[in-house]
Amino acid sequence: MTAEYKVNGAVAVITLNNPPVNGLGHATRSAIVEGMKKAMDDEAVKAVVITGAGKAFSGGADIKEFNTPKALAEPNLHTVINVIENSTKPVVAAVHSVAMGGGLELALGCHYRVASPGAQIALPEVKLGILPGAGGTQRLPRVVGLEMALNMIVSGNPVPSEKLAKTALFNQIVEGDLMEGALAFANKIADARPLPKVRDIKIDYPNYEGFLQFSRNTVGAMAGPFPAPLKCVDAVAAAVTMKFDDGIKFERELFVELVQTTESKALRHAFFGERAASKVPDVPEDTPTRTIKNVAVIGAGTMGGGIAMNFANAGIPVTILEMKQEALDKGLATIRKNYENTMKKGKLTPEKFEQRTGLIKGTLSYDDIAQADIVIEAVFEDIGVKEQVFKKLDEVMKQGAILASNTSTLDVNKIASFTKRPQDVIGLHFFSPANVMKLLEIVRGAKTGKDVLATALQLSKKIKKTGVVSGVCDGFIGNRMIEQYSRQAGFLLEEGCLPEQVDKAIEKFGFAMGPFRMGDLAGNDIGWYIRKRRYIEKPEVTYSKTADLLCEMGRYGQKTGAGWYDYKPGDRKPYPSQVVNDMIVKHSADLGVERRKISDQEIVERLVYALVNEAACILEEGIAQRASDIDMVYLTGYGFPLFRGGPMFYADTVGLQNVVMAMERYAKGRHGNAWKPAPLLAKLAAEGKTFN
């Protein structure tokens, strides 16, 4: 049953019932039309109420049917709305909890609307790179006014129903039982004629041309590479300037046009990718999870403090353990300062500030964390240091506690072997700054329990992270790929680029930050430390020596006031450094390399395709479960441009054959051995297939 039909006195009630959010799938749409037909044929019925079962009126389109023939099959949403609007008996929408997208458009097709307070009302289509396609851009301005409608449609953000109480969107806000209120309202208006239709309302907005022009300028400046926000303005403008039926037709044309854009496909890919990431084939959704009521973090440094804030923000108490009082005080003071800054910006109330800081405590004794449900180690990235910590945790932590490591590259199986309970050990790799970055790499060891993995995935949602599962390998998904990207960045310096040119080219492509600015922010000494380990473990892998020379000059980045760029005190802006540029040019001469002019296209291709090739290996080895998981890692943790959908989606867009051809071209260059296509990439390209 996707919609139930019942008669209550003289009122027919159609209840959408398609959990979890009453998505308007084909079966639900058919059931609404069927219900309307029954109500029309029954002489005893004088009015109809449409509502939703459970926790929503309707969340809109059924995402399970996206990109399938069912999404457009008749009766489509336009047809359903026409049936309701042209009904000879009044139809009342009883809105509660959530009315979004097609759900709100359905309500706008009804003659009357009543709502319970606190219902979230939105047309969020712009977030998927499209616009409302079932009359939302034409009807919403007629009931809430041009300005309010434009803001709602361009931002896609929800507005609580009580904020819309004074508009023509709702005829009544029902305090108390919504169904009782809706039935009473339906009985009251049962005989009122003519039946009001939203489409007949005239929009009255003096000097709308000026307002629309102003909106175009503002939205254009903010939309960046995304076409949908400006098209939203065009569609809303049509509600003012065209006849209703022409406006609907125009909205449809814009909708069809946007659905085909790469930007919209990228956003939809990210939307579904985030949902897919939490699904693990051999860990069913009903896997029992462990209860997490309190958390311990080992280390009060930048990472430890940031990790602790995530849990405090979600209302979970945290104890931070340090070895020295001085380090603990410094860490707690930094956390407090971070919260104070957020409060100064008006993003945190004084009550929330007190609540969050109150949830974080410090200690110097392992005894104080023994009863924690999960402990996350965030100490120095060295296997010897990790061994000491995990042996101690194995000794002191209660049975059933989850022992997690925030390691970014080390072997989680080896870390688990330091304990007598490897089934309780997992990697939880947070990204810096941990209280801001959305990505959480969840590293599944060979012996990690399924309940532990399910708990980690559940916890990532609770602290508002995008959890992506990775197998064990050096660097996991993100850092293993970024190493190849960084290697290419170094080779580009030897061959003719300077840091600023590389950063500018990749930032123009859409990255939040180029590799050299990123190095300066993270600390160039971290990469140096990893390379020193690599020289011993993998002597066959070559690196440009420029980064080592930079570190030998003591230029570790922003923290030392000098890295690839120069920095001024209190100013994070990078200034090109003559000293560094001279060092790079001299290094090329020492190598006997004749520097050449390198195009921005070559820079972007070499950096991005290096990511793609390594990712293909990761996918083939089963370290990542699916290509979209790799894209989620790069969209949420590495600043890959959202409008390009992640490295794998981008490679699909370019065409894998074109990627391989470019790699074959670069294989003829100075570091050609870095360009052997991964077997999976070569195979898919040869078969004309894609990753996603």
XYZ file of C-alpha atoms in Angstrom:
692
model
C 0.000 0.000 0.000
C 1.689 3.233 -1.082
C -1.399 5.374 -0.308
C -4.395 4.493 1.852
C -7.961 5.619 1.160
C -10.486 6.051 3.981
C -13.731 7.955 4.338
C -14.409 9.916 7.513
C -17.989 11.254 7.427
C -18.222 13.470 4.355
C -14.423 13.681 3.943
C -12.228 11.232 2.014
C -8.688 10.944 3.404
C -5.790 9.885 1.142
C -2.694 9.030 3.230
C 0.629 8.658 1.400
C 2.449 5.632 2.804
C 5.826 5.054 1.173
C 8.460 5.063 3.962
C 10.747 6.655 4.930
C 9.590 10.036 3.520
C 6.592 9.159 1.339
C 8.546 9.628 -1.874
C 6.273 10.211 -4.865
C 7.204 7.031 -6.721
C 5.097 5.645 -9.555
C 2.963 3.426 -7.298
C 2.271 6.314 -4.895
C 1.315 8.677 -7.742
C -1.032 6.048 -9.189
C -2.620 5.470 -5.767
C -3.301 9.228 -5.338
C -5.069 9.373 -8.732
C -7.005 6.209 -7.846
C -8.033 7.746 -4.489
C -9.157 10.989 -6.188
C -11.260 8.979 -8.650
C -12.985 7.105 -5.790
C -13.713 10.371 -3.993
C -15.197 11.927 -7.169
C -17.424 8.875 -7.749
C -18.761 8.798 -4.166
C -21.690 11.203 -3.769
C -21.416 11.084 0.031
C -17.904 12.571 -0.141
C -17.931 16.397 -0.094
C -14.177 17.095 0.352
C -10.773 15.360 0.245
C -7.801 15.582 2.619
C -4.328 14.466 1.440
C -1.707 13.773 4.111
C 1.367 11.601 4.754
C 1.873 8.688 7.142
C 4.790 8.520 9.585
C 7.476 11.191 9.678
C 6.657 13.197 6.560
C 3.935 14.697 4.403
C 6.209 13.969 1.434
C 9.916 14.420 0.755
C 9.303 14.676 -3.019
C 10.574 12.448 -5.813
C 11.323 8.842 -4.860
C 15.113 8.645 -5.069
C 14.939 4.867 -5.596
C 13.352 5.612 -9.003
C 15.826 8.304 -10.115
C 17.156 7.663 -13.625
C 14.642 4.840 -14.239
C 11.667 4.818 -16.660
C 9.310 4.766 -13.622
C 10.356 8.320 -12.701
C 8.569 9.735 -15.776
C 5.848 7.086 -16.272
C 2.213 8.259 -16.227
C 0.663 9.428 -14.065
C 3.648 11.766 -13.677
C 3.573 14.446 -10.992
C 2.133 17.055 -13.399
C -0.764 14.718 -14.152
C -1.401 14.057 -10.440
C -1.423 17.805 -9.707
C -3.800 18.463 -12.635
C -6.208 15.802 -11.334
C -6.207 17.462 -7.897
C -6.427 21.036 -9.185
C -9.323 20.214 -11.544
C -11.246 18.246 -8.915
C -14.879 19.366 -8.545
C -14.632 18.815 -4.789
C -12.261 20.796 -2.549
C -8.905 19.141 -1.777
C -7.024 20.059 1.418
C -3.341 19.229 1.983
C -2.619 18.432 5.655
C 1.115 19.127 5.903
C 3.343 17.973 8.765
C 7.038 17.275 9.452
C 8.435 17.554 5.912
C 7.038 18.914 2.637
C 9.883 19.195 0.183
C 10.359 19.244 -3.581
C 7.543 17.363 -5.299
C 5.829 17.029 -1.909
C 5.468 20.810 -1.663
C 4.459 21.017 -5.349
C 1.719 18.458 -4.656
C 0.428 20.584 -1.750
C 0.500 23.705 -3.984
C -1.806 21.887 -6.426
C -4.443 21.464 -3.685
C -7.177 24.095 -3.165
C -6.330 24.573 0.516
C -3.388 23.804 2.797
C -3.252 23.423 6.567
C -0.047 22.648 8.466
C 1.271 21.727 11.882
C 3.935 24.047 13.329
C 7.580 23.060 12.809
C 7.045 21.414 9.428
C 10.078 21.885 7.167
C 9.022 23.458 3.861
C 11.476 23.520 0.932
C 12.145 23.227 -2.773
C 15.706 21.826 -2.534
C 16.139 20.808 -6.201
C 18.916 23.373 -6.795
C 21.159 21.251 -4.551
C 20.978 18.522 -7.204
C 21.750 21.014 -9.968
C 18.155 21.148 -11.223
C 15.051 23.243 -10.465
C 11.534 22.317 -9.295
C 9.943 20.627 -12.298
C 6.269 20.256 -11.332
C 5.149 23.873 -11.115
C 7.060 24.869 -7.977
C 8.700 27.897 -9.598
C 5.314 29.084 -10.877
C 3.068 28.404 -7.891
C 5.291 29.242 -4.896
C 5.760 32.948 -5.852
C 1.954 33.237 -6.131
C 1.455 32.239 -2.484
C 4.533 33.486 -0.578
C 5.484 36.446 -2.778
C 8.243 36.906 -5.308
C 11.102 37.630 -2.914
C 10.479 34.823 -0.413
C 9.909 32.285 -3.216
C 13.088 33.279 -5.032
C 15.155 32.935 -1.844
C 13.663 29.521 -1.089
C 14.158 28.194 -4.636
C 17.676 29.560 -5.193
C 18.985 28.421 -1.789
C 16.989 25.196 -1.537
C 16.986 25.653 2.252
C 13.986 24.643 4.394
C 11.756 27.207 6.144
C 9.621 26.221 9.170
C 5.861 26.300 8.479
C 5.111 28.875 11.199
C 7.359 31.387 9.384
C 5.008 31.031 6.392
C 1.814 31.232 8.488
C 0.978 34.774 7.348
C 1.324 33.913 3.639
C -1.273 32.421 1.304
C 0.656 29.118 1.358
C -1.247 28.002 4.455
C -4.892 28.675 5.216
C -4.382 27.583 8.799
C -1.647 26.461 11.190
C -3.173 23.709 13.317
C -2.008 23.544 16.934
C -2.734 20.112 18.405
C -3.946 17.125 16.371
C -3.378 17.873 12.668
C -5.881 15.304 11.364
C -8.669 16.604 13.613
C -7.909 20.160 12.494
C -7.767 19.177 8.818
C -11.113 17.315 8.959
C -12.791 20.239 10.734
C -11.370 22.631 8.105
C -12.482 20.350 5.222
C -16.027 20.124 6.595
C -16.152 23.913 6.987
C -15.170 24.667 3.351
C -16.908 21.653 1.776
C -19.576 23.773 0.083
C -17.539 26.901 -0.678
C -17.323 27.703 -4.390
C -15.575 28.647 -6.630
C -12.652 26.420 -5.624
C -9.501 28.545 -5.205
C -6.558 27.591 -7.427
C -3.021 28.834 -6.801
C -2.534 29.221 -10.567
C -5.219 31.967 -10.649
C -3.438 34.233 -8.130
C -1.840 37.310 -9.716
C 1.664 38.241 -8.560
C 1.761 41.859 -7.531
C 5.321 43.139 -7.208
C 6.018 46.776 -8.075
C 9.193 47.233 -10.140
C 9.736 43.488 -10.482
C 12.193 44.133 -13.367
C 14.591 45.910 -10.992
C 14.283 43.196 -8.357
C 14.868 40.388 -10.865
C 17.911 42.136 -12.352
C 19.366 42.656 -8.878
C 18.721 38.958 -8.124
C 20.434 37.859 -11.339
C 23.544 39.879 -10.458
C 23.688 38.543 -6.880
C 22.927 34.924 -7.760
C 25.301 34.979 -10.743
C 28.152 36.091 -8.485
C 27.446 33.350 -5.945
C 26.596 30.448 -8.267
C 30.151 30.004 -9.546
C 30.309 27.217 -12.140
C 26.791 25.904 -11.381
C 24.111 26.828 -13.954
C 21.017 25.906 -11.863
C 20.747 28.947 -9.520
C 20.498 31.423 -12.434
C 18.002 29.194 -14.255
C 15.928 29.237 -11.042
C 15.802 33.039 -11.308
C 14.714 32.747 -14.966
C 11.939 30.302 -14.048
C 10.649 32.467 -11.175
C 10.769 35.506 -13.500
C 8.459 33.592 -15.881
C 5.868 33.372 -13.088
C 5.640 37.177 -13.206
C 6.012 37.788 -16.936
C 4.178 34.873 -18.607
C 0.735 33.321 -18.560
C 0.614 30.394 -16.117
C 0.571 27.603 -18.740
C 3.443 29.209 -20.663
C 5.396 29.559 -17.406
C 4.899 25.847 -16.639
C 6.122 24.961 -20.131
C 9.176 27.226 -19.735
C 9.960 25.689 -16.305
C 9.846 22.224 -17.907
C 12.234 23.261 -20.706
C 14.742 24.628 -18.189
C 14.385 21.478 -16.064
C 15.120 19.169 -19.024
C 18.087 21.333 -20.030
C 19.594 21.264 -16.508
C 19.162 17.508 -16.052
C 21.529 17.016 -19.008
C 24.326 19.231 -17.644
C 27.530 17.680 -16.321
C 27.230 19.884 -13.210
C 23.811 18.446 -12.332
C 24.984 14.909 -13.055
C 27.978 15.553 -10.758
C 25.745 16.805 -7.928
C 23.364 13.862 -8.293
C 26.358 11.507 -8.348
C 27.583 13.035 -5.062
C 24.067 12.819 -3.550
C 23.781 9.094 -4.298
C 27.477 8.480 -3.605
C 27.084 9.726 -0.044
C 24.168 7.342 0.532
C 25.948 4.388 -1.085
C 29.111 4.915 1.004
C 27.382 3.787 4.206
C 26.405 0.429 2.673
C 28.829 -2.476 3.039
C 27.802 -5.662 1.156
C 28.736 -8.150 3.911
C 27.499 -5.951 6.788
C 23.679 -5.972 6.590
C 21.766 -2.879 7.753
C 20.355 -4.793 10.751
C 23.858 -5.668 12.092
C 23.759 -4.990 15.872
C 25.831 -1.981 16.920
C 27.627 -1.145 20.161
C 26.344 1.657 22.379
C 28.540 4.770 22.403
C 27.745 7.020 25.363
C 31.212 8.405 26.066
C 34.430 8.831 24.140
C 38.121 9.057 24.992
C 40.757 10.705 22.790
C 44.504 10.121 23.226
C 46.435 13.306 22.411
C 45.371 16.940 22.808
C 47.156 18.247 19.715
C 45.462 19.788 16.679
C 43.927 16.470 15.598
C 42.966 15.229 19.070
C 41.289 18.535 19.944
C 39.413 18.664 16.639
C 38.224 15.065 17.028
C 36.986 15.771 20.556
C 34.966 18.780 19.320
C 33.027 16.566 16.875
C 31.668 14.465 19.703
C 30.948 17.411 22.009
C 29.033 19.051 19.112
C 26.878 15.898 18.939
C 26.265 15.993 22.707
C 28.609 13.085 23.567
C 31.007 13.571 26.541
C 34.742 13.271 25.759
C 37.816 12.792 27.926
C 41.176 13.798 26.410
C 44.283 12.059 27.707
C 47.750 13.666 27.553
C 51.117 12.757 29.066
C 52.031 16.260 30.294
C 49.859 18.880 32.015
C 51.307 21.635 29.823
C 50.246 19.875 26.582
C 46.790 19.149 28.027
C 46.230 22.772 29.111
C 47.343 24.030 25.717
C 45.005 21.621 23.910
C 41.970 22.480 26.052
C 42.691 26.209 25.658
C 42.761 25.806 21.849
C 39.388 24.026 21.895
C 37.922 26.794 24.045
C 39.335 29.442 21.685
C 37.830 27.663 18.639
C 34.399 27.692 20.270
C 34.820 31.344 21.313
C 35.584 32.299 17.688
C 32.449 30.480 16.494
C 30.442 32.292 19.175
C 31.887 35.679 18.110
C 30.712 34.989 14.555
C 27.195 34.466 15.937
C 27.165 30.778 14.928
C 27.030 29.494 18.508
C 24.848 30.657 21.414
C 26.431 31.215 24.864
C 24.316 28.279 26.187
C 25.654 25.947 23.468
C 29.185 27.234 24.147
C 28.879 26.289 27.839
C 27.267 22.956 26.983
C 29.973 21.942 24.486
C 32.997 23.064 26.484
C 31.415 21.364 29.529
C 31.377 18.017 27.698
C 35.183 18.002 27.185
C 37.429 17.047 30.102
C 41.166 16.441 30.332
C 43.205 13.855 32.240
C 46.782 12.580 32.614
C 45.721 9.118 33.809
C 44.688 6.100 31.727
C 42.456 5.031 34.655
C 40.106 7.947 33.873
C 39.357 6.625 30.378
C 39.102 2.884 31.159
C 35.279 2.909 31.008
C 34.937 4.795 27.691
C 32.891 3.039 24.970
C 35.354 4.066 22.267
C 38.886 5.446 22.441
C 40.489 7.246 19.486
C 44.256 7.500 19.387
C 45.624 10.694 17.782
C 49.345 10.583 18.640
C 52.462 11.042 16.478
C 52.446 9.102 13.163
C 55.090 6.554 14.135
C 54.475 2.821 14.505
C 56.646 2.606 17.666
C 54.614 5.315 19.413
C 51.344 3.678 18.314
C 52.558 0.305 19.683
C 53.114 1.737 23.179
C 49.654 3.362 23.194
C 47.731 0.304 21.956
C 49.490 -2.097 24.366
C 48.455 0.222 27.191
C 44.877 0.532 25.876
C 44.620 -3.261 25.641
C 45.582 -3.423 29.324
C 43.248 -0.718 30.689
C 40.143 -0.439 28.477
C 36.961 -2.298 29.500
C 35.876 -5.316 27.475
C 33.790 -4.365 24.412
C 35.360 -0.902 24.053
C 36.252 0.045 20.471
C 39.948 0.880 20.021
C 40.373 3.269 17.082
C 43.445 4.810 15.479
C 43.488 8.118 13.630
C 46.524 6.996 11.605
C 46.661 8.460 8.104
C 49.021 5.905 6.504
C 50.095 3.155 8.938
C 49.033 -0.502 8.867
C 45.855 -0.943 10.936
C 46.356 -4.755 11.019
C 49.774 -4.250 12.596
C 48.267 -1.804 15.117
C 45.534 -4.383 15.908
C 48.222 -7.046 16.473
C 49.578 -5.025 19.433
C 46.365 -5.994 21.296
C 44.689 -9.256 22.332
C 41.412 -7.971 20.839
C 41.998 -7.236 17.135
C 38.226 -7.559 16.492
C 37.742 -4.298 18.466
C 40.362 -2.321 16.503
C 39.463 -0.011 13.591
C 40.968 2.992 11.819
C 39.052 6.276 12.087
C 41.042 8.688 9.930
C 39.793 12.248 10.493
C 40.927 15.061 8.208
C 42.396 18.340 9.382
C 40.817 20.519 10.741
C 38.873 17.567 12.183
C 36.003 19.675 13.529
C 35.396 21.155 10.032
C 36.258 18.540 7.367
C 33.369 16.255 6.455
C 35.355 13.153 5.519
C 35.978 10.233 7.865
C 37.923 7.310 6.372
C 36.809 4.195 8.251
C 39.609 1.648 7.906
C 38.478 -1.957 8.196
C 41.198 -4.264 9.469
C 41.383 -7.954 8.517
C 39.914 -8.872 11.929
C 37.680 -5.834 12.609
C 34.299 -7.063 13.880
C 31.242 -6.383 11.701
C 29.484 -4.832 14.716
C 32.481 -2.501 15.165
C 32.309 -1.437 11.500
C 28.519 -0.908 11.691
C 28.999 1.157 14.889
C 31.663 3.324 13.216
C 29.375 4.007 10.221
C 26.500 4.893 12.545
C 28.782 7.125 14.623
C 30.038 8.970 11.513
C 26.428 9.998 10.761
C 25.865 11.070 14.353
C 28.851 13.447 14.206
C 27.752 14.632 10.722
C 30.643 13.101 8.782
C 30.650 11.286 5.459
C 32.034 7.901 6.467
C 33.808 5.985 3.676
C 35.076 2.448 4.285
C 38.632 1.622 3.189
C 40.664 -1.562 3.330
C 44.177 -1.632 4.778
C 47.039 -0.376 2.600
C 49.671 2.321 2.906
C 47.801 5.648 2.892
C 44.331 4.070 2.542
C 42.254 5.722 -0.214
C 42.904 9.455 0.062
C 46.579 9.694 1.006
C 47.619 6.823 -1.234
C 46.199 8.751 -4.197
C 47.466 12.169 -3.100
C 51.005 10.772 -3.043
C 50.895 10.250 -6.832
C 49.405 13.735 -7.286
C 52.201 15.224 -5.158
C 54.867 13.283 -7.064
C 53.630 14.779 -10.340
C 53.559 18.270 -8.772
C 57.233 17.797 -7.831
C 58.183 16.553 -11.320
C 56.454 19.593 -12.855
C 58.779 21.852 -10.804
C 61.863 20.053 -12.134
C 60.621 20.290 -15.735
C 59.744 23.980 -15.875
C 56.937 25.088 -13.499
C 57.091 27.222 -10.368
C 54.771 26.551 -7.374
C 52.479 29.475 -8.162
C 51.783 28.320 -11.741
C 50.876 24.778 -10.616
C 48.613 26.022 -7.809
C 46.879 28.572 -10.032
C 46.185 26.018 -12.793
C 44.604 23.432 -10.471
C 42.675 26.102 -8.526
C 41.297 27.425 -11.810
C 40.186 23.847 -12.537
C 38.202 24.149 -9.302
C 40.315 22.683 -6.495
C 40.009 24.571 -3.203
C 43.799 24.688 -2.922
C 46.777 23.730 -5.091
C 49.369 21.145 -3.939
C 51.966 23.680 -2.771
C 49.562 25.881 -0.822
C 48.175 22.651 0.668
C 51.679 21.523 1.658
C 52.340 24.838 3.392
C 49.066 24.573 5.300
C 49.505 20.923 6.388
C 53.232 21.243 7.096
C 55.848 20.163 4.546
C 57.727 18.229 7.246
C 54.910 15.619 7.338
C 55.494 14.693 3.680
C 59.262 14.727 4.315
C 58.863 12.251 7.165
C 56.776 9.909 4.951
C 59.256 10.196 2.034
C 62.167 9.250 4.286
C 60.255 6.091 5.193
C 59.509 5.461 1.490
C 63.183 5.760 0.452
C 63.889 2.708 2.652
C 60.661 0.719 2.041
C 60.187 1.443 -1.680
C 63.550 2.487 -3.185
C 62.185 1.921 -6.718
C 59.672 4.816 -6.408
C 61.184 8.145 -7.480
C 60.394 11.609 -6.090
C 61.532 15.089 -6.992
C 64.139 16.229 -4.471
C 62.782 19.806 -4.464
C 60.511 19.159 -1.445
C 63.395 17.662 0.554
C 65.611 20.663 -0.303
C 62.819 22.973 0.860
C 62.588 21.154 4.216
C 66.369 21.208 4.616
C 66.052 25.012 4.458
C 63.684 24.751 7.470
C 60.733 25.971 5.358
C 57.936 23.769 6.735
C 55.075 26.062 5.729
C 52.752 28.469 7.509
C 53.802 27.219 10.954
C 57.403 28.383 10.350
C 56.353 31.494 8.390
C 57.963 30.127 5.215
C 57.342 27.173 2.917
C 56.932 27.009 -0.844
C 55.772 30.612 -0.363
C 56.734 33.435 1.970
C 54.256 34.506 4.689
C 53.971 37.687 6.694
C 53.150 37.600 10.440
C 49.390 37.274 10.998
C 48.766 36.934 7.230
C 47.978 33.555 5.645
C 48.271 34.904 2.101
C 51.042 33.144 0.139
C 53.638 35.413 -1.498
C 55.861 33.870 -4.225
C 59.360 33.320 -2.843
C 62.417 34.288 -4.869
C 64.629 32.047 -2.697
C 62.449 28.996 -3.414
C 62.094 29.771 -7.122
C 65.897 30.136 -7.422
C 66.377 26.818 -5.599
C 63.969 25.090 -8.048
C 65.690 26.514 -11.154
C 69.151 25.593 -9.772
C 67.935 22.043 -8.988
C 66.822 21.588 -12.625
C 70.281 22.747 -13.770
C 71.984 20.344 -11.315
C 69.929 17.508 -12.806
C 70.852 18.640 -16.327
C 67.165 19.207 -17.148
C 66.386 21.932 -19.666
C 63.347 23.772 -18.302
C 60.419 24.163 -20.713
C 57.140 26.078 -20.868
C 54.343 23.851 -19.504
C 50.677 24.517 -20.296
C 47.934 24.683 -17.648
C 46.211 21.804 -19.434
C 49.252 19.572 -18.931
C 49.437 20.541 -15.249
C 45.776 19.674 -14.640
C 45.894 16.422 -16.618
C 49.029 15.166 -14.914
C 47.781 15.948 -11.415
C 44.234 14.643 -11.913
C 45.059 11.595 -14.029
C 47.703 10.565 -11.479
C 44.852 10.454 -8.923
C 42.615 8.505 -11.307
C 45.234 5.890 -12.158
C 46.074 5.155 -8.520
C 42.346 5.073 -7.714
C 41.840 2.400 -10.394
C 44.450 0.239 -8.595
C 42.699 0.851 -5.250
C 39.375 -0.213 -6.759
C 40.842 -3.312 -8.381
C 42.532 -4.381 -5.133
C 39.219 -4.054 -3.271
C 40.610 -1.344 -0.931
C 37.606 0.793 -1.958
C 34.243 -0.889 -2.531
C 33.054 1.302 -5.395
C 34.233 4.168 -7.595
C 31.743 6.592 -6.022
C 33.346 5.958 -2.584
C 36.639 7.265 -3.994
C 34.822 10.317 -5.360
C 33.263 10.952 -1.917
C 36.735 10.841 -0.318
C 37.977 13.516 -2.727
C 34.854 15.714 -2.638
C 34.617 15.771 1.172
C 38.270 15.543 2.232
C 40.539 16.936 -0.482
C 38.720 19.921 -2.000
C 38.074 18.291 -5.386
C 35.576 20.526 -7.246
C 32.018 19.403 -6.525
C 30.794 20.464 -9.973
C 33.204 17.927 -11.493
C 31.869 15.078 -9.337
C 35.163 13.633 -8.039
C 38.179 12.147 -9.882
C 36.435 8.966 -11.099
C 33.298 10.763 -12.263
C 35.478 13.383 -13.974
C 37.467 10.659 -15.779
C 34.155 9.121 -16.920
C 33.091 12.549 -18.221
C 36.332 13.042 -20.179
C 36.120 9.459 -21.467
C 38.479 6.770 -20.161
C 39.965 6.252 -23.642
C 41.001 9.929 -23.674
C 42.533 9.557 -20.208
C 44.612 6.564 -21.343
C 45.716 8.373 -24.527
C 46.932 11.356 -22.463
C 48.811 8.978 -20.130
C 50.517 7.333 -23.102
C 51.650 10.810 -24.201
C 53.116 11.590 -20.725
C 54.795 8.154 -20.615
C 57.177 9.487 -23.299
C 58.318 12.269 -20.935
C 61.015 12.474 -18.268
C 59.272 10.364 -15.584
C 57.475 8.080 -18.023
C 57.498 5.041 -15.728
C 54.871 6.752 -13.523
C 52.332 6.529 -16.356
C 51.613 2.823 -16.782
C 47.771 2.618 -16.921
C 46.266 0.513 -14.103
C 44.910 -2.771 -15.520
C 41.302 -1.858 -14.593
C 41.598 1.557 -16.290
C 43.101 0.013 -19.439
C 40.386 -2.679 -19.527
C 37.445 -0.270 -19.054
C 38.897 2.142 -21.638
C 39.329 -0.654 -24.186
C 35.721 -1.790 -23.639
C 34.365 1.784 -23.839
C 33.052 1.514 -20.249
C 33.097 3.850 -17.227
C 34.037 3.570 -13.522
C 30.632 4.665 -12.268
